[in-house]
PDB file of C-alpha atoms in Angstrom:
ATOM      1  CA  UNK A   1      -7.531  -8.441 -28.667  1.00 49.00           C
ATOM      2  CA  UNK A   2      -5.075 -11.411 -29.903  1.00 40.00           C
ATOM      3  CA  UNK A   3      -2.444 -10.198 -27.474  1.00 53.00           C
ATOM      4  CA  UNK A   4      -5.098  -9.859 -24.375  1.00 55.00           C
ATOM      5  CA  UNK A   5      -6.556 -13.630 -25.103  1.00 42.00           C
ATOM      6  CA  UNK A   6      -2.923 -14.964 -25.040  1.00 46.00           C
ATOM      7  CA  UNK A   7      -2.134 -12.960 -21.865  1.00 53.00           C
ATOM      8  CA  UNK A   8      -5.124 -14.394 -20.196  1.00 53.00           C
ATOM      9  CA  UNK A   9      -4.662 -18.030 -21.222  1.00 42.00           C
ATOM     10  CA  UNK A  10      -1.267 -17.494 -20.030  1.00 53.00           C
ATOM     11  CA  UNK A  11      -2.382 -16.615 -16.589  1.00 52.00           C
ATOM     12  CA  UNK A  12      -4.919 -19.077 -16.302  1.00 50.00           C
ATOM     13  CA  UNK A  13      -2.696 -21.845 -16.975  1.00 49.00           C
ATOM     14  CA  UNK A  14      -0.008 -20.452 -14.758  1.00 50.00           C
ATOM     15  CA  UNK A  15      -2.403 -20.017 -11.845  1.00 49.00           C
ATOM     16  CA  UNK A  16      -2.683 -23.850 -11.186  1.00 46.00           C
ATOM     17  CA  UNK A  17       0.997 -24.246 -11.333  1.00 47.00           C
ATOM     18  CA  UNK A  18       2.082 -21.525  -8.828  1.00 44.00           C
ATOM     19  CA  UNK A  19      -1.179 -21.013  -6.669  1.00 47.00           C
ATOM     20  CA  UNK A  20       0.205 -23.591  -3.972  1.00 50.00           C
ATOM     21  CA  UNK A  21       3.495 -22.046  -3.615  1.00 70.00           C
ATOM     22  CA  UNK A  22       5.008 -18.802  -2.302  1.00 89.00           C
ATOM     23  CA  UNK A  23       5.427 -18.008  -6.075  1.00 94.00           C
ATOM     24  CA  UNK A  24       3.712 -15.193  -7.733  1.00 95.00           C
ATOM     25  CA  UNK A  25       1.412 -15.493 -10.717  1.00 95.00           C
ATOM     26  CA  UNK A  26       1.074 -11.924 -11.515  1.00 96.00           C
ATOM     27  CA  UNK A  27       2.876  -8.769 -10.781  1.00 98.00           C
ATOM     28  CA  UNK A  28       0.686  -5.574 -10.937  1.00 98.00           C
ATOM     29  CA  UNK A  29       2.400  -1.985 -10.701  1.00 98.00           C
ATOM     30  CA  UNK A  30      -0.004   0.545  -9.750  1.00 98.00           C
ATOM     31  CA  UNK A  31       0.278   4.332  -9.689  1.00 97.00           C
ATOM     32  CA  UNK A  32      -0.373   5.819  -6.257  1.00 97.00           C
ATOM     33  CA  UNK A  33      -1.094   9.211  -5.346  1.00 96.00           C
ATOM     34  CA  UNK A  34      -2.294  11.193  -2.344  1.00 94.00           C
ATOM     35  CA  UNK A  35      -3.107  14.454  -1.471  1.00 91.00           C
ATOM     36  CA  UNK A  36      -2.119  15.562   1.938  1.00 81.00           C
ATOM     37  CA  UNK A  37      -4.054  18.589   2.173  1.00 76.00           C
ATOM     38  CA  UNK A  38      -7.733  18.690  -0.037  1.00 78.00           C
ATOM     39  CA  UNK A  39      -7.455  22.347  -0.239  1.00 77.00           C
ATOM     40  CA  UNK A  40      -4.386  22.450  -2.053  1.00 84.00           C
ATOM     41  CA  UNK A  41      -4.424  19.786  -4.572  1.00 83.00           C
ATOM     42  CA  UNK A  42      -1.256  21.009  -6.214  1.00 85.00           C
ATOM     43  CA  UNK A  43       0.710  19.445  -3.559  1.00 87.00           C
ATOM     44  CA  UNK A  44       0.735  15.709  -3.436  1.00 86.00           C
ATOM     45  CA  UNK A  45       2.709  12.692  -3.142  1.00 91.00           C
ATOM     46  CA  UNK A  46       3.157  10.099  -5.586  1.00 93.00           C
ATOM     47  CA  UNK A  47       4.819   6.865  -5.941  1.00 94.00           C
ATOM     48  CA  UNK A  48       4.710   3.453  -8.131  1.00 96.00           C
ATOM     49  CA  UNK A  49       3.563   0.267  -5.888  1.00 97.00           C
ATOM     50  CA  UNK A  50       4.001  -3.115  -6.593  1.00 98.00           C
ATOM     51  CA  UNK A  51       1.456  -6.023  -6.016  1.00 98.00           C
ATOM     52  CA  UNK A  52       2.712  -9.605  -6.183  1.00 97.00           C
ATOM     53  CA  UNK A  53       0.232 -12.244  -6.005  1.00 96.00           C
ATOM     54  CA  UNK A  54      -1.216 -15.710  -6.690  1.00 95.00           C
ATOM     55  CA  UNK A  55      -4.537 -17.370  -5.830  1.00 91.00           C
ATOM     56  CA  UNK A  56      -3.956 -17.166  -2.030  1.00 92.00           C
ATOM     57  CA  UNK A  57      -0.956 -14.903  -1.233  1.00 96.00           C
ATOM     58  CA  UNK A  58      -0.097 -11.450  -1.955  1.00 97.00           C
ATOM     59  CA  UNK A  59       2.570  -8.779  -1.131  1.00 97.00           C
ATOM     60  CA  UNK A  60       2.053  -4.990  -2.037  1.00 98.00           C
ATOM     61  CA  UNK A  61       4.881  -2.713  -1.575  1.00 96.00           C
ATOM     62  CA  UNK A  62       6.982   0.431  -2.308  1.00 95.00           C
ATOM     63  CA  UNK A  63       9.831  -0.785  -4.759  1.00 93.00           C
ATOM     64  CA  UNK A  64      11.891   2.442  -3.495  1.00 92.00           C
ATOM     65  CA  UNK A  65      11.356   1.267   0.083  1.00 90.00           C
ATOM     66  CA  UNK A  66      12.505  -2.342  -0.737  1.00 86.00           C
ATOM     67  CA  UNK A  67      15.578  -0.901  -2.537  1.00 86.00           C
ATOM     68  CA  UNK A  68      16.204   1.156   0.550  1.00 82.00           C
ATOM     69  CA  UNK A  69      16.015  -1.734   2.638  1.00 80.00           C
ATOM     70  CA  UNK A  70      18.502  -3.442   0.310  1.00 78.00           C
ATOM     71  CA  UNK A  71      20.946  -0.646   0.737  1.00 76.00           C
ATOM     72  CA  UNK A  72      20.583  -0.621   4.607  1.00 74.00           C
ATOM     73  CA  UNK A  73      21.080  -4.269   4.693  1.00 71.00           C
ATOM     74  CA  UNK A  74      24.327  -4.387   2.266  1.00 69.00           C
ATOM     75  CA  UNK A  75      25.819  -1.468   4.149  1.00 59.00           C
ATOM     76  CA  UNK A  76      25.380  -3.357   7.591  1.00 61.00           C
ATOM     77  CA  UNK A  77      27.252  -6.203   5.972  1.00 65.00           C
ATOM     78  CA  UNK A  78      29.994  -4.063   5.009  1.00 62.00           C
ATOM     79  CA  UNK A  79      30.541  -1.493   7.624  1.00 62.00           C
ATOM     80  CA  UNK A  80      33.633  -1.773   9.857  1.00 57.00           C
ATOM     81  CA  UNK A  81      32.670  -0.907  13.408  1.00 60.00           C
ATOM     82  CA  UNK A  82      36.278   0.561  13.882  1.00 57.00           C
ATOM     83  CA  UNK A  83      36.125   2.860  10.803  1.00 60.00           C
ATOM     84  CA  UNK A  84      32.754   4.217  10.848  1.00 56.00           C
ATOM     85  CA  UNK A  85      32.379   7.272   8.338  1.00 59.00           C
ATOM     86  CA  UNK A  86      29.730   9.471   9.641  1.00 54.00           C
ATOM     87  CA  UNK A  87      29.841  11.693   6.585  1.00 55.00           C
ATOM     88  CA  UNK A  88      28.993   8.603   4.388  1.00 61.00           C
ATOM     89  CA  UNK A  89      25.823   9.648   2.125  1.00 67.00           C
ATOM     90  CA  UNK A  90      22.954   7.508   1.774  1.00 72.00           C
ATOM     91  CA  UNK A  91      19.699   7.647  -0.059  1.00 76.00           C
ATOM     92  CA  UNK A  92      16.576   9.572   1.362  1.00 82.00           C
ATOM     93  CA  UNK A  93      13.803   7.439   2.837  1.00 84.00           C
ATOM     94  CA  UNK A  94      11.149   7.080   0.622  1.00 87.00           C
ATOM     95  CA  UNK A  95       7.990   9.079   1.297  1.00 89.00           C
ATOM     96  CA  UNK A  96       5.702   6.211   0.633  1.00 92.00           C
ATOM     97  CA  UNK A  97       6.378   3.339   3.089  1.00 91.00           C
ATOM     98  CA  UNK A  98       3.299   1.259   3.602  1.00 93.00           C
ATOM     99  CA  UNK A  99       2.798  -2.391   2.656  1.00 96.00           C
ATOM    100  CA  UNK A 100       0.502  -5.160   3.011  1.00 97.00           C
ATOM    101  CA  UNK A 101       0.813  -8.738   3.338  1.00 97.00           C
ATOM    102  CA  UNK A 102      -1.877 -11.460   2.476  1.00 97.00           C
ATOM    103  CA  UNK A 103      -2.103 -14.994   3.357  1.00 96.00           C
ATOM    104  CA  UNK A 104      -5.627 -16.669   2.765  1.00 94.00           C
ATOM    105  CA  UNK A 105      -8.020 -14.198   4.366  1.00 93.00           C
ATOM    106  CA  UNK A 106      -5.680 -12.590   6.525  1.00 96.00           C
ATOM    107  CA  UNK A 107      -4.509  -9.206   5.605  1.00 96.00           C
ATOM    108  CA  UNK A 108      -1.860  -7.482   7.418  1.00 96.00           C
ATOM    109  CA  UNK A 109      -1.318  -3.692   7.090  1.00 96.00           C
ATOM    110  CA  UNK A 110       2.185  -2.100   8.180  1.00 95.00           C
ATOM    111  CA  UNK A 111       2.039   1.727   8.150  1.00 92.00           C
ATOM    112  CA  UNK A 112       4.558   4.370   9.209  1.00 89.00           C
ATOM    113  CA  UNK A 113       3.429   6.912  11.857  1.00 86.00           C
ATOM    114  CA  UNK A 114       6.107   9.098  13.544  1.00 81.00           C
ATOM    115  CA  UNK A 115       9.448   7.190  14.208  1.00 82.00           C
ATOM    116  CA  UNK A 116       7.871   3.825  13.915  1.00 87.00           C
ATOM    117  CA  UNK A 117       6.033   1.399  11.878  1.00 91.00           C
ATOM    118  CA  UNK A 118       2.732  -0.167  13.016  1.00 93.00           C
ATOM    119  CA  UNK A 119       1.281  -3.598  12.006  1.00 94.00           C
ATOM    120  CA  UNK A 120      -2.016  -4.808  12.462  1.00 95.00           C
ATOM    121  CA  UNK A 121      -4.906  -6.807  10.817  1.00 95.00           C
ATOM    122  CA  UNK A 122      -7.155  -5.197   8.571  1.00 96.00           C
ATOM    123  CA  UNK A 123     -10.919  -5.878   8.791  1.00 94.00           C
ATOM    124  CA  UNK A 124     -12.381  -7.556   5.792  1.00 93.00           C
ATOM    125  CA  UNK A 125     -14.437  -5.134   3.398  1.00 96.00           C
ATOM    126  CA  UNK A 126     -18.052  -5.404   2.691  1.00 97.00           C
ATOM    127  CA  UNK A 127     -18.138  -4.195  -0.898  1.00 98.00           C
ATOM    128  CA  UNK A 128     -21.484  -3.394  -2.821  1.00 98.00           C
ATOM    129  CA  UNK A 129     -21.140  -4.355  -6.137  1.00 97.00           C
ATOM    130  CA  UNK A 130     -22.752  -1.584  -8.658  1.00 97.00           C
ATOM    131  CA  UNK A 131     -24.240  -1.576 -12.151  1.00 96.00           C
ATOM    132  CA  UNK A 132     -21.850   0.947 -13.708  1.00 97.00           C
ATOM    133  CA  UNK A 133     -19.099  -0.767 -16.384  1.00 97.00           C
ATOM    134  CA  UNK A 134     -16.468   0.726 -18.118  1.00 97.00           C
ATOM    135  CA  UNK A 135     -13.365  -0.407 -20.134  1.00 97.00           C
ATOM    136  CA  UNK A 136      -9.904  -0.106 -18.468  1.00 96.00           C
ATOM    137  CA  UNK A 137      -6.729  -1.020 -20.697  1.00 94.00           C
ATOM    138  CA  UNK A 138      -9.070  -3.196 -23.241  1.00 95.00           C
ATOM    139  CA  UNK A 139     -10.738  -4.936 -19.965  1.00 96.00           C
ATOM    140  CA  UNK A 140     -14.219  -5.026 -19.154  1.00 97.00           C
ATOM    141  CA  UNK A 141     -14.620  -3.623 -15.503  1.00 98.00           C
ATOM    142  CA  UNK A 142     -17.456  -3.223 -12.947  1.00 98.00           C
ATOM    143  CA  UNK A 143     -17.487  -0.626 -10.074  1.00 98.00           C
ATOM    144  CA  UNK A 144     -17.813  -1.620  -6.392  1.00 98.00           C
ATOM    145  CA  UNK A 145     -18.142   0.490  -3.422  1.00 98.00           C
ATOM    146  CA  UNK A 146     -17.019   0.183   0.389  1.00 98.00           C
ATOM    147  CA  UNK A 147     -17.413   2.217   3.300  1.00 96.00           C
ATOM    148  CA  UNK A 148     -14.104   2.056   5.625  1.00 94.00           C
ATOM    149  CA  UNK A 149     -13.484   3.318   9.096  1.00 88.00           C
ATOM    150  CA  UNK A 150     -13.509   6.887   7.931  1.00 87.00           C
ATOM    151  CA  UNK A 151     -14.092   7.111   4.469  1.00 93.00           C
ATOM    152  CA  UNK A 152     -16.043   5.862   1.148  1.00 97.00           C
ATOM    153  CA  UNK A 153     -13.843   4.170  -1.469  1.00 98.00           C
ATOM    154  CA  UNK A 154     -14.766   3.304  -5.328  1.00 98.00           C
ATOM    155  CA  UNK A 155     -13.074   0.326  -6.974  1.00 98.00           C
ATOM    156  CA  UNK A 156     -13.224  -0.881 -10.584  1.00 98.00           C
ATOM    157  CA  UNK A 157     -12.390  -4.410 -10.997  1.00 98.00           C
ATOM    158  CA  UNK A 158     -12.225  -6.712 -13.774  1.00 98.00           C
ATOM    159  CA  UNK A 159     -13.437 -10.378 -13.668  1.00 97.00           C
ATOM    160  CA  UNK A 160     -11.406 -11.206 -16.737  1.00 96.00           C
ATOM    161  CA  UNK A 161      -8.248 -11.658 -14.442  1.00 96.00           C
ATOM    162  CA  UNK A 162      -9.799 -13.775 -11.652  1.00 93.00           C
ATOM    163  CA  UNK A 163      -7.782 -12.675  -8.776  1.00 95.00           C
ATOM    164  CA  UNK A 164      -9.458 -11.202  -5.682  1.00 96.00           C
ATOM    165  CA  UNK A 165      -6.730  -9.047  -5.372  1.00 98.00           C
ATOM    166  CA  UNK A 166      -5.994  -5.094  -5.650  1.00 98.00           C
ATOM    167  CA  UNK A 167      -3.643  -2.393  -3.893  1.00 98.00           C
ATOM    168  CA  UNK A 168      -2.964  -1.636  -0.111  1.00 97.00           C
ATOM    169  CA  UNK A 169      -6.316  -3.475   1.540  1.00 97.00           C
ATOM    170  CA  UNK A 170      -8.522  -3.462  -1.199  1.00 98.00           C
ATOM    171  CA  UNK A 171      -9.173  -7.053  -1.859  1.00 97.00           C
ATOM    172  CA  UNK A 172     -12.102  -9.401  -1.821  1.00 96.00           C
ATOM    173  CA  UNK A 173     -13.752  -8.449  -5.304  1.00 97.00           C
ATOM    174  CA  UNK A 174     -14.508 -11.144  -7.641  1.00 96.00           C
ATOM    175  CA  UNK A 175     -11.706  -9.867 -10.129  1.00 97.00           C
ATOM    176  CA  UNK A 176      -8.616  -7.924  -9.918  1.00 98.00           C
ATOM    177  CA  UNK A 177      -9.220  -4.328  -9.040  1.00 98.00           C
ATOM    178  CA  UNK A 178      -7.382  -1.890 -11.357  1.00 98.00           C
ATOM    179  CA  UNK A 179      -8.609   1.458 -10.089  1.00 98.00           C
ATOM    180  CA  UNK A 180      -9.314   3.001  -6.191  1.00 98.00           C
ATOM    181  CA  UNK A 181     -10.104   5.873  -5.358  1.00 97.00           C
ATOM    182  CA  UNK A 182     -11.917   7.881  -2.261  1.00 96.00           C
ATOM    183  CA  UNK A 183     -14.958   9.993  -2.163  1.00 93.00           C
ATOM    184  CA  UNK A 184     -12.930  13.023  -2.538  1.00 93.00           C
ATOM    185  CA  UNK A 185     -10.216  11.728  -4.675  1.00 94.00           C
ATOM    186  CA  UNK A 186      -7.482  12.765  -2.389  1.00 95.00           C
ATOM    187  CA  UNK A 187      -6.362   9.088  -2.462  1.00 96.00           C
ATOM    188  CA  UNK A 188      -6.010   7.126  -5.853  1.00 97.00           C
ATOM    189  CA  UNK A 189      -4.723   3.955  -7.441  1.00 98.00           C
ATOM    190  CA  UNK A 190      -4.519   3.095 -10.961  1.00 98.00           C
ATOM    191  CA  UNK A 191      -3.043   0.264 -12.637  1.00 98.00           C
ATOM    192  CA  UNK A 192       0.120   0.906 -14.789  1.00 97.00           C
ATOM    193  CA  UNK A 193       0.946  -2.326 -15.723  1.00 97.00           C
ATOM    194  CA  UNK A 194       0.072  -6.217 -15.466  1.00 97.00           C
ATOM    195  CA  UNK A 195       2.449  -8.970 -16.346  1.00 96.00           C
ATOM    196  CA  UNK A 196       3.001 -12.603 -15.768  1.00 95.00           C
ATOM    197  CA  UNK A 197       5.553 -13.221 -12.662  1.00 94.00           C
ATOM    198  CA  UNK A 198       7.687 -16.166 -10.952  1.00 92.00           C
ATOM    199  CA  UNK A 199       9.082 -14.136  -8.259  1.00 95.00           C
ATOM    200  CA  UNK A 200       8.923 -15.022  -4.704  1.00 94.00           C
ATOM    201  CA  UNK A 201       6.162 -13.655  -2.482  1.00 95.00           C
ATOM    202  CA  UNK A 202       8.066 -12.417   0.406  1.00 93.00           C
ATOM    203  CA  UNK A 203       7.343 -10.461   3.266  1.00 91.00           C
ATOM    204  CA  UNK A 204       8.934  -6.877   3.683  1.00 85.00           C
ATOM    205  CA  UNK A 205      11.850  -6.144   6.059  1.00 81.00           C
ATOM    206  CA  UNK A 206      10.755  -5.228   9.670  1.00 78.00           C
ATOM    207  CA  UNK A 207      12.601  -2.181  10.984  1.00 78.00           C
ATOM    208  CA  UNK A 208      11.181  -0.540  14.214  1.00 82.00           C
ATOM    209  CA  UNK A 209       7.899  -2.108  14.099  1.00 89.00           C
ATOM    210  CA  UNK A 210       5.226  -2.212  16.699  1.00 91.00           C
ATOM    211  CA  UNK A 211       2.751  -5.232  16.419  1.00 93.00           C
ATOM    212  CA  UNK A 212      -0.872  -4.475  17.485  1.00 92.00           C
ATOM    213  CA  UNK A 213      -3.321  -7.058  17.995  1.00 83.00           C
ATOM    214  CA  UNK A 214      -6.373  -4.976  16.447  1.00 90.00           C
ATOM    215  CA  UNK A 215      -6.619  -2.021  14.032  1.00 92.00           C
ATOM    216  CA  UNK A 216      -8.351  -0.154  16.716  1.00 91.00           C
ATOM    217  CA  UNK A 217      -5.036   0.084  18.696  1.00 90.00           C
ATOM    218  CA  UNK A 218      -3.473   1.590  15.634  1.00 90.00           C
ATOM    219  CA  UNK A 219      -6.193   4.320  15.261  1.00 88.00           C
ATOM    220  CA  UNK A 220      -6.139   5.240  18.854  1.00 88.00           C
ATOM    221  CA  UNK A 221      -2.361   5.692  18.344  1.00 86.00           C
ATOM    222  CA  UNK A 222      -2.791   7.631  15.320  1.00 84.00           C
ATOM    223  CA  UNK A 223      -5.070  10.130  17.112  1.00 84.00           C
ATOM    224  CA  UNK A 224      -2.736  10.627  19.643  1.00 84.00           C
ATOM    225  CA  UNK A 225      -0.168  11.230  17.263  1.00 78.00           C
ATOM    226  CA  UNK A 226      -1.950  13.815  15.705  1.00 77.00           C
ATOM    227  CA  UNK A 227      -2.891  15.487  18.402  1.00 77.00           C
ATOM    228  CA  UNK A 228       0.716  15.800  20.099  1.00 69.00           C
ATOM    229  CA  UNK A 229       3.101  14.601  17.122  1.00 61.00           C
ATOM    230  CA  UNK A 230       6.339  16.464  18.692  1.00 58.00           C
ATOM    231  CA  UNK A 231       6.729  14.823  22.076  1.00 55.00           C
ATOM    232  CA  UNK A 232       8.661  17.734  23.719  1.00 46.00           C
ATOM    233  CA  UNK A 233      11.488  17.407  21.339  1.00 50.00           C
ATOM    234  CA  UNK A 234      11.190  20.907  19.629  1.00 44.00           C
ATOM    235  CA  UNK A 235      10.496  24.428  21.134  1.00 49.00           C
ATOM    236  CA  UNK A 236       7.020  25.574  21.602  1.00 49.00           C
ATOM    237  CA  UNK A 237       6.887  27.840  18.463  1.00 51.00           C
ATOM    238  CA  UNK A 238       7.840  25.316  16.117  1.00 46.00           C
ATOM    239  CA  UNK A 239       5.446  22.714  17.707  1.00 45.00           C
ATOM    240  CA  UNK A 240       2.580  25.037  17.097  1.00 51.00           C
ATOM    241  CA  UNK A 241       3.522  25.741  13.562  1.00 53.00           C
ATOM    242  CA  UNK A 242       3.832  21.777  13.019  1.00 48.00           C
ATOM    243  CA  UNK A 243       0.411  21.099  14.619  1.00 47.00           C
ATOM    244  CA  UNK A 244      -1.209  23.463  12.008  1.00 56.00           C
ATOM    245  CA  UNK A 245       0.373  21.621   9.149  1.00 52.00           C
ATOM    246  CA  UNK A 246      -0.606  18.133  11.146  1.00 44.00           C
ATOM    247  CA  UNK A 247      -4.261  19.086  11.358  1.00 47.00           C
ATOM    248  CA  UNK A 248      -4.547  19.589   7.340  1.00 50.00           C
ATOM    249  CA  UNK A 249      -3.272  16.039   6.799  1.00 45.00           C
ATOM    250  CA  UNK A 250      -4.834  13.241   5.011  1.00 51.00           C
ATOM    251  CA  UNK A 251      -3.606  10.414   7.186  1.00 51.00           C
ATOM    252  CA  UNK A 252      -3.795   7.288   4.829  1.00 57.00           C
ATOM    253  CA  UNK A 253      -4.743   4.611   6.528  1.00 56.00           C
ATOM    254  CA  UNK A 254      -8.060   3.368   5.136  1.00 55.00           C
TER     255      UNK A 254
END
């Protein structure tokens, strides 16, 4: 309990120091899990994700993707155009690549789809506060519920850490979100650690990114990709098998 009080006091005092700057007050690590096929729950993708935030700004991203971008930047600076080695090994691209930037009330999501990333503004969420209470990591949490474009999500948040923040697009509650999951529990976020931070809140690198004005444009692009993801680059038999797999996908965008 004493450690918890000391942590909260340090958070409150540091909040006023960093709130007007591009400097984080908190760094939260979330465990993210997604099950692409709800009929095969043994097959899932998982990743640690980082949220750096202060009172007004935040960046939510995959540390593995950040490391991959750093590798590409370093490789580009060292490469000799006259001596390109096509056999040079490179780290594999992380499976989880989405990120979310928040500045004030503006929330911008960047989502991979096929060969490209799409970036768009997320609409605000109309949360419904509920009566259920539970404790997570020694903090009192309250349940909230929200209906998104295609799903229903539940979030446990704590007013003991007064940041209207959370993983991915899930923000706007009167406290930090510690857990989020959808109705079928095929998408889950859970807090792994919380610590004070002085790191910069910086946008992620932009690679092969298509900027969209509205999320509806992304949903249209997503639907088109789901119907015909291969764009005549494979033979018909492989395409047929691939389309069957795509139909099972739980595409993460809510």
